Coordinates of C-alpha atoms and ligand atoms in Angstrom, one line a residue:
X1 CA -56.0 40.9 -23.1
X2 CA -55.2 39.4 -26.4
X3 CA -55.8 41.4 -29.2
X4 CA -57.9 39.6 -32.2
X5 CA -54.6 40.2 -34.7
X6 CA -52.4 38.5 -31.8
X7 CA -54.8 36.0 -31.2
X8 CA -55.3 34.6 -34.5
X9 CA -51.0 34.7 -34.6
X10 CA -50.9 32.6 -31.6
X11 CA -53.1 30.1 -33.5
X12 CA -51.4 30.1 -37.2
X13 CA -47.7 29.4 -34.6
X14 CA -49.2 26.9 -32.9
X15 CA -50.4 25.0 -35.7
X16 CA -46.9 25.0 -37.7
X17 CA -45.0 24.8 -34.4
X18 CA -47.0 22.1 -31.9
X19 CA -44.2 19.2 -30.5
X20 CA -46.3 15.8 -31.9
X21 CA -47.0 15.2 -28.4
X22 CA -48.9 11.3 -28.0
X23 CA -52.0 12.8 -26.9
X24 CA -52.1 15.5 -30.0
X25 CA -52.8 12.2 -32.6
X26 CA -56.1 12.8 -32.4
X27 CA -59.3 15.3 -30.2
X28 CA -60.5 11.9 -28.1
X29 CA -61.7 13.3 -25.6
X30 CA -60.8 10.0 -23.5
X31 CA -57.0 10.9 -24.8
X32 CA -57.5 14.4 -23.6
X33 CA -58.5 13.7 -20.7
X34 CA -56.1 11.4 -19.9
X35 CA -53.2 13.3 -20.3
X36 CA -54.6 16.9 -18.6
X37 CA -54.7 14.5 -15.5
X38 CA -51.7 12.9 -15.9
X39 CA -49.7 16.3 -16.8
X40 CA -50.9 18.2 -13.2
X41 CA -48.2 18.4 -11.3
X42 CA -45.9 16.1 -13.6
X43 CA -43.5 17.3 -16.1
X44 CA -44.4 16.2 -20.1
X45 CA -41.2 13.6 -20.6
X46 CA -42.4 11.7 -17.4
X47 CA -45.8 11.8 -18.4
X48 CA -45.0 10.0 -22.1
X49 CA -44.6 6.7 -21.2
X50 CA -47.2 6.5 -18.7
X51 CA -49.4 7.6 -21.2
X52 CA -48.3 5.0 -23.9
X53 CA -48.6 2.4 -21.1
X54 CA -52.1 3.3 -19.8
X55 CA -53.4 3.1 -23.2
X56 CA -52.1 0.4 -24.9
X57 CA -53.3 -1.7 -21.6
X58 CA -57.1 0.2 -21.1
X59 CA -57.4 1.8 -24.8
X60 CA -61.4 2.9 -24.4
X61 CA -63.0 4.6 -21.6
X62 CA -65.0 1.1 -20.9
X63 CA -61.8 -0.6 -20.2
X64 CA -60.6 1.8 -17.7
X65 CA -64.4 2.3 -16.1
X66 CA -63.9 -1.6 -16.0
X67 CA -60.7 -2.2 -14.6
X68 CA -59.5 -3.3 -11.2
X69 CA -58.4 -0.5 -8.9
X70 CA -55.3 -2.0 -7.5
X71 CA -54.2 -2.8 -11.4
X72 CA -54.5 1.2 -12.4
X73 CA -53.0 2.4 -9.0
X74 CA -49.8 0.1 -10.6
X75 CA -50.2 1.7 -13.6
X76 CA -50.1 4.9 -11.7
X77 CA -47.3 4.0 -9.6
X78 CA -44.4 6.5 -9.5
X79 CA -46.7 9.5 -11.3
X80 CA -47.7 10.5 -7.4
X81 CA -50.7 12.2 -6.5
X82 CA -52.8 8.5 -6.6
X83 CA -56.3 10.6 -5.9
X84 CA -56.0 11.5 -9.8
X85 CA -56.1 8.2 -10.9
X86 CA -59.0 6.8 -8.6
X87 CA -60.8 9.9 -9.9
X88 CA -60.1 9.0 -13.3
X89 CA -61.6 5.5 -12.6
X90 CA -64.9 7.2 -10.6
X91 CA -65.3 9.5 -13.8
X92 CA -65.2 6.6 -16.1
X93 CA -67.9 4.7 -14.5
X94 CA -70.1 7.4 -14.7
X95 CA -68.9 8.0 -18.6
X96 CA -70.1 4.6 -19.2
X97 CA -73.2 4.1 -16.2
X98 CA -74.9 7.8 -17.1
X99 CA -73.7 8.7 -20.7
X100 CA -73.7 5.3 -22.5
X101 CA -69.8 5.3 -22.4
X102 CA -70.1 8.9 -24.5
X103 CA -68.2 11.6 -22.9
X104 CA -70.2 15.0 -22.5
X105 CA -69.3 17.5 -24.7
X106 CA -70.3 20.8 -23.0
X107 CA -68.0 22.6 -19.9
X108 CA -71.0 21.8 -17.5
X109 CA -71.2 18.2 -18.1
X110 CA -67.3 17.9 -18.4
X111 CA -67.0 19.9 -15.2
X112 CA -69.6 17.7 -13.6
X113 CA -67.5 14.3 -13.7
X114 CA -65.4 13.0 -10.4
X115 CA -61.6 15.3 -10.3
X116 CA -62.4 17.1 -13.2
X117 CA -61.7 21.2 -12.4
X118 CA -62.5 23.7 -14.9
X119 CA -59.1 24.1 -16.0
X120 CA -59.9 20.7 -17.7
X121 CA -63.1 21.2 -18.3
X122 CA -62.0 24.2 -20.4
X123 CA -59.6 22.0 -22.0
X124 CA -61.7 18.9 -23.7
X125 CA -64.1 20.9 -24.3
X126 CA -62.1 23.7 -26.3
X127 CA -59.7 20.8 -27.8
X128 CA -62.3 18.1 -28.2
X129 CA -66.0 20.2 -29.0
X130 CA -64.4 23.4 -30.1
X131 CA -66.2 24.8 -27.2
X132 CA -65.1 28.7 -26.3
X133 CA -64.0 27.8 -23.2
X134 CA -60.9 28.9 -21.7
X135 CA -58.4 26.8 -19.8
X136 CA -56.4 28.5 -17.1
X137 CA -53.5 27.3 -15.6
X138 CA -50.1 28.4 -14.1
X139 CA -48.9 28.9 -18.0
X140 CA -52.2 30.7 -19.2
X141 CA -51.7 32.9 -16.4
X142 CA -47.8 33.0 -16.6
X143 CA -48.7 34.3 -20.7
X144 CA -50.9 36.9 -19.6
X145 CA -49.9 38.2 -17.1
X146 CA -46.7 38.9 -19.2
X147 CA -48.8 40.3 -22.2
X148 CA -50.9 42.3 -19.9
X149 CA -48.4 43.5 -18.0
X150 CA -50.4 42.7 -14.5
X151 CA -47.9 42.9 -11.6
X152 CA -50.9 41.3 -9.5
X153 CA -50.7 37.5 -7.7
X154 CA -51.4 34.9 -9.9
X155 CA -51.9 33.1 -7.2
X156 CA -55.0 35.3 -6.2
X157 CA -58.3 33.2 -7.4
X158 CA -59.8 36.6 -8.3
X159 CA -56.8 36.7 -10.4
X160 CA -57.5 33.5 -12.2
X161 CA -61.6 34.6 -12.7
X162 CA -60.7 37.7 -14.2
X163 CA -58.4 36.1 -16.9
X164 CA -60.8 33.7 -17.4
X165 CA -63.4 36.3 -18.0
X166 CA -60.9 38.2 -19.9
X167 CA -60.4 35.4 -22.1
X168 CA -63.4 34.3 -22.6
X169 CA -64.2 37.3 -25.5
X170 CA -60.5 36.2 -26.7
X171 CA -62.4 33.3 -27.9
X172 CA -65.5 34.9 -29.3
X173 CA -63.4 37.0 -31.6
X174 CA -64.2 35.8 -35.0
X175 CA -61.6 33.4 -37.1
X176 CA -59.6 31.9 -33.4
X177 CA -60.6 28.4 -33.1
X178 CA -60.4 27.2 -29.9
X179 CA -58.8 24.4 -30.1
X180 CA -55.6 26.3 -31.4
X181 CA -55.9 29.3 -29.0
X182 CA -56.2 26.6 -25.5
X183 CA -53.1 24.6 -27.0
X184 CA -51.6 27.8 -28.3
X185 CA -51.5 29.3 -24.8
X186 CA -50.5 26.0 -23.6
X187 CA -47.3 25.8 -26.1
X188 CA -46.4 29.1 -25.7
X189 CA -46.3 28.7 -22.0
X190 CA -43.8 25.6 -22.2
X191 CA -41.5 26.4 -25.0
X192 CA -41.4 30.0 -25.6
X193 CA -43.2 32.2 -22.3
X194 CA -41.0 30.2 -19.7
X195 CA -41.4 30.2 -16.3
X196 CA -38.0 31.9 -15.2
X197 CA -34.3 32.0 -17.1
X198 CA -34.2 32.1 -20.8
X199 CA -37.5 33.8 -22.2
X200 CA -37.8 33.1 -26.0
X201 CA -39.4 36.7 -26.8
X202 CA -37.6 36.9 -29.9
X203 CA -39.8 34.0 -31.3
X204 CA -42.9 34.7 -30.0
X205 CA -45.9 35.6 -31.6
X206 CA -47.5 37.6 -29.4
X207 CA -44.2 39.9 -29.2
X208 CA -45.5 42.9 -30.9
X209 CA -48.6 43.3 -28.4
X210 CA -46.6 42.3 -25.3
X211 CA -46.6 45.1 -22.8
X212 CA -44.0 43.1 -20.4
X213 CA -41.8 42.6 -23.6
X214 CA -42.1 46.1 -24.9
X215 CA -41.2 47.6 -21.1
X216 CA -38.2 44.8 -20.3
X217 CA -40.1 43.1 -17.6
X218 CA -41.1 39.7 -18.6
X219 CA -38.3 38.5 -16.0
X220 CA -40.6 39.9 -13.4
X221 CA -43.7 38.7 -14.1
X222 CA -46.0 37.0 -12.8
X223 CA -46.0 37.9 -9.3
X224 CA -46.7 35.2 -6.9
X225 CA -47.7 35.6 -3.1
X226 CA -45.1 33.8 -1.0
X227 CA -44.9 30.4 -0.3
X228 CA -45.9 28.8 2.8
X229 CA -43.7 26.8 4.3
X230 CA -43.3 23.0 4.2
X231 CA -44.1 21.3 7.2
X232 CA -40.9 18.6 8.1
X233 CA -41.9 15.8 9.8
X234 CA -39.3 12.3 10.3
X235 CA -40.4 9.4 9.4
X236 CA -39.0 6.2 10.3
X237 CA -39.4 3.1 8.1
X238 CA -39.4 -0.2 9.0
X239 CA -38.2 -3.1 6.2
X240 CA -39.4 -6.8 8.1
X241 CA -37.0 -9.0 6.0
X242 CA -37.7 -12.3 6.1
X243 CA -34.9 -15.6 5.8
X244 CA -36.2 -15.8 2.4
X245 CA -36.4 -12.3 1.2
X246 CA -39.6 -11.4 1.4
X247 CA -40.9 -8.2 3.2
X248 CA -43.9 -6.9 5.1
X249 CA -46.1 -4.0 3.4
X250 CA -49.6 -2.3 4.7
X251 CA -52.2 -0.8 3.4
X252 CA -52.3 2.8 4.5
X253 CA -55.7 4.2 5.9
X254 CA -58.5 5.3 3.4
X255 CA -58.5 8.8 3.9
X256 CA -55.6 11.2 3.8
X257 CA -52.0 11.5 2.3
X258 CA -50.8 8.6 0.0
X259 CA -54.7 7.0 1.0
X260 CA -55.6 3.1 0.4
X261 CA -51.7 2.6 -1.0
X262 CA -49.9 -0.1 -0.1
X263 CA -46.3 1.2 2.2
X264 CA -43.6 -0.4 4.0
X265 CA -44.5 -0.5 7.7
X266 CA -43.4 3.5 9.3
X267 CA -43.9 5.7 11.8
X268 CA -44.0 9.4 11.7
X269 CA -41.3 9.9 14.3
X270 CA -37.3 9.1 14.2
X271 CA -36.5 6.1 16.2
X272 CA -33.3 4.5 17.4
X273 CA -32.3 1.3 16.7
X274 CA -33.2 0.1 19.9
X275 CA -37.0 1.7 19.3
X276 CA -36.8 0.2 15.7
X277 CA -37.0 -3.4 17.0
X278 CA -39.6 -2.5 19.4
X279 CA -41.8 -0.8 17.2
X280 CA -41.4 -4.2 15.0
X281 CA -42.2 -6.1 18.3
X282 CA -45.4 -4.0 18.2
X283 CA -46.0 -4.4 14.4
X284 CA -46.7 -8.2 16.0
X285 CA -43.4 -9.9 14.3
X286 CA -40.6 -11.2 15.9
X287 CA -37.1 -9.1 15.5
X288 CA -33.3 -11.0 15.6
X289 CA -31.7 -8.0 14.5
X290 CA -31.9 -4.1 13.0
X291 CA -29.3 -2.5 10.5
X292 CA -29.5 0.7 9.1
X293 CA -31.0 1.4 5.6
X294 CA -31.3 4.2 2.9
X295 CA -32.8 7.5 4.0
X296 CA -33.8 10.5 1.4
X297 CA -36.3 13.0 1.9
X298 CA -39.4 13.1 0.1
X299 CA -41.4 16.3 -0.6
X300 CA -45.3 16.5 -1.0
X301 CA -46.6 19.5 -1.6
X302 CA -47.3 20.9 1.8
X303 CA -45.1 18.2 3.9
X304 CA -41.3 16.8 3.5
X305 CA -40.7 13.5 5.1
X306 CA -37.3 13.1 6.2
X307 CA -37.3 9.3 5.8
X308 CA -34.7 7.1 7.3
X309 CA -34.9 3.1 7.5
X310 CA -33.8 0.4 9.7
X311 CA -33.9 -3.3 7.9
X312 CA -35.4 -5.5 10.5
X313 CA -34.8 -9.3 9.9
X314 CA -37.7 -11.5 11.7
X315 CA -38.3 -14.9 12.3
X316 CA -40.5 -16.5 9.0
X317 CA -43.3 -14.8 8.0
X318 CA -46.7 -17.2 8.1
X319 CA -44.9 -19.2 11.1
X320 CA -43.7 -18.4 14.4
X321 CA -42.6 -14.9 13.1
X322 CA -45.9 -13.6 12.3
X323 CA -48.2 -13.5 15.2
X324 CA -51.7 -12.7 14.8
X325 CA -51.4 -9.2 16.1
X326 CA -49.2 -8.8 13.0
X327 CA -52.5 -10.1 10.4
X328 CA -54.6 -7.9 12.4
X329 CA -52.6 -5.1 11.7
X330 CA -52.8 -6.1 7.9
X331 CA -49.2 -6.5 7.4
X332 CA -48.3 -8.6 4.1
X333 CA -45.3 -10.6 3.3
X334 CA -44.5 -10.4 -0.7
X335 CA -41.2 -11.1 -2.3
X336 CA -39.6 -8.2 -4.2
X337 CA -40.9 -9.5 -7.3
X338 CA -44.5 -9.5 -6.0
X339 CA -44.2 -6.5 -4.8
X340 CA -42.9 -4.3 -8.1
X341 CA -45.2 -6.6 -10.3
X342 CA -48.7 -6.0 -8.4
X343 CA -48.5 -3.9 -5.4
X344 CA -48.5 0.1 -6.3
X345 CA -45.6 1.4 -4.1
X346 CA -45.6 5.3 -4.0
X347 CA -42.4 6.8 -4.8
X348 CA -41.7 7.8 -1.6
X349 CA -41.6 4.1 -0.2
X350 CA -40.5 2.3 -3.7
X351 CA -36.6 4.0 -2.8
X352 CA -36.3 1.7 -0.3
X353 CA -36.8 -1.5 -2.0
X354 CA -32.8 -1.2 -2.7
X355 CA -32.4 -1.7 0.8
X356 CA -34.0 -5.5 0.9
X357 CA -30.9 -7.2 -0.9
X358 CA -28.3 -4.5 -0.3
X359 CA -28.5 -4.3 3.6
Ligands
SF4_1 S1 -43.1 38.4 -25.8 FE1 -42.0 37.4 -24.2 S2 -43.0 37.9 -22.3 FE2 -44.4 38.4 -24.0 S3 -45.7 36.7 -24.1 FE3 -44.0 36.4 -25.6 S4 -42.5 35.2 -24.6 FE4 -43.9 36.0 -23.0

């Protein structure tokens, strides 16, 4: 693992080289926070303006603990993975209902709070409290893998506990501050120790202990264990146009992939045209006529929904062409301007909002 001499490099670059990323202003641990869970899964320029937006409208962890769910799943909308956000809202309230709105500053109350992992934990609580806690992610482990020279999986948790462990005296060693040594790790990972293509070695400060850079195998490292395959399911969805351009949406079910969103009506099979206005029939709404929409494929991480659309015109919504099989079934009528104002539309559903004037 790290030597001290490397270690304390990796600090001294990261503090003349970090990008003045929004959520490096200040150690808030609210800020922090924020943007660990934002940054999962979603790449730093998309995360930006989400960020700016999310703060300038909830700026203290009492405004988000107090805000109305279906408000911050529109201010999530589009960054995907909506369980993050509902978590961040669950965490809040306790923030404010247990810890009088003061966030906790060791790893075990961190850790303790609703979607936070200890790769976060480690995170505030290194950046924020200067706690020596390691954060591990895919870069960390990218890093030292590389340094280390580990042709091992990643991928293997009792790969990621023995990093941990490893760095763990890497932040007992006398003059590292954490806070430079999590971020440092974090930098290098993103700008220098890159995933695949053009490795930056050359700049690095960690060059002269690097194992993988000293025997030409950087390209090579990490090892990962192979992917498991997606699962492809069709998915047919249904836009119930109305005379006056307003559409149908539903809530999906509480539990489960894209849970308590809202979603134009669909079904996870590919129909025919003929099916299409049947399936509409069922939805309790009365079809004249079916035309064929947009269709893309979306990828989750385990599934990829090949999504194709039919644009259903019905008789008026509220009147004859809603029937109360169609209430039951919690379908909506919104206009388009309702709908990308206050309904949160996953990503997967929000491309086919070009097809209610276009078709
Ligand atoms: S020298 Fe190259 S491979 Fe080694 S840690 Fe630095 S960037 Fe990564």
């Amino acid at each position: 693992m790290l030597s001290r001499a490397d270690a304390i490099a990796l600090c001294a670059w990261f503090r003349e080289n970090a990008r003045p990323l929004p959520w490096r202003r200040d150690a808030d641990p609210y800020h922090v926070w924020l943007s660990e869970i934002m940054l999962q899964q979603t790449r730093i320029e998309a995360v930006i303006p989400y960020y700016e937006r999310f703060l300038s409208e909830l700026p203290t962890i009492r405004d988000l603990a107090a805000v109305d769910e279906e408000r911050l799943l529109k201010l999530w909308e589009g960054l995907g993975y909506y369980s993050r956000a509902r978590n961040l809202h669950r965490a809040a309230k306790v923030v404010c209902g247990e810890h009088g709105g003061v966030f906790p500053d060791d790893v075990a109350g961190i850790r303790a709070l609703p979607g936070i992992g200890d790769y976060t934990a480690g995170a505030i609580a290194s950046i924020c409290f200067g706690r020596k806690a390691p954060a591990v992610d895919g870069n960390v482990l990218r890093v030292c893998a590389r340094y280390a020279e580990r042709f091992e999986p990643v991928t293997e948790p009792s790969v990621k506990r023995r990093v941990t462990e490893a760095l763990e005296a890497v932040y007992g060693y006398r003059g590292v501050k954490p806070s430079d040594l999590t971020q440092g790790l974090m930098e290098l990972g993103e700008v220098v120790c890159l995933p695949s293509g053009a490795l930056r070695c050359s700049v690095c400060p960690l060059a002269g202990g690097c194992r993988a850079y000293a025997h030409g195998t950087a390209a090579d490292l990490p090892v990962r264990a192979p992917k498991k395959e997606k699962r492809e399911v069709d998915v047919t969805v249904l836009i119930l146009r109305t005379g006056d351009g307003d559409v149908a949406i539903r809530k999906r079910p509480d539990t489960g992939l894209l849970a308590g969103l809202w979603e134009f009506p669909n079904v996870e099979q590919r129909l025919s045209q003929a099916e299409a206005l049947a399936f509409a029939e069922g939805l309790g709404v009365k079809p004249l006529c079916a035309k064929k929409g947009l269709s893309h494929t979306h990828v989750f991480t385990h599934i990829r929904w090949r999504m194709r659309s039919y644009v259903v015109d019905v008789e008026e919504a509220g009147g004859a062409g809603t029937t109360a099989t169609a209430k039951q079934g919690g379908l909506r009528f919104v206009s388009p301007e309702e709908l990308t104002e206050t309904h949160a539309l996953p990503t997967a559903f929000r491309k086919f909002i070009d097809c209610i004037a276009s078709v």
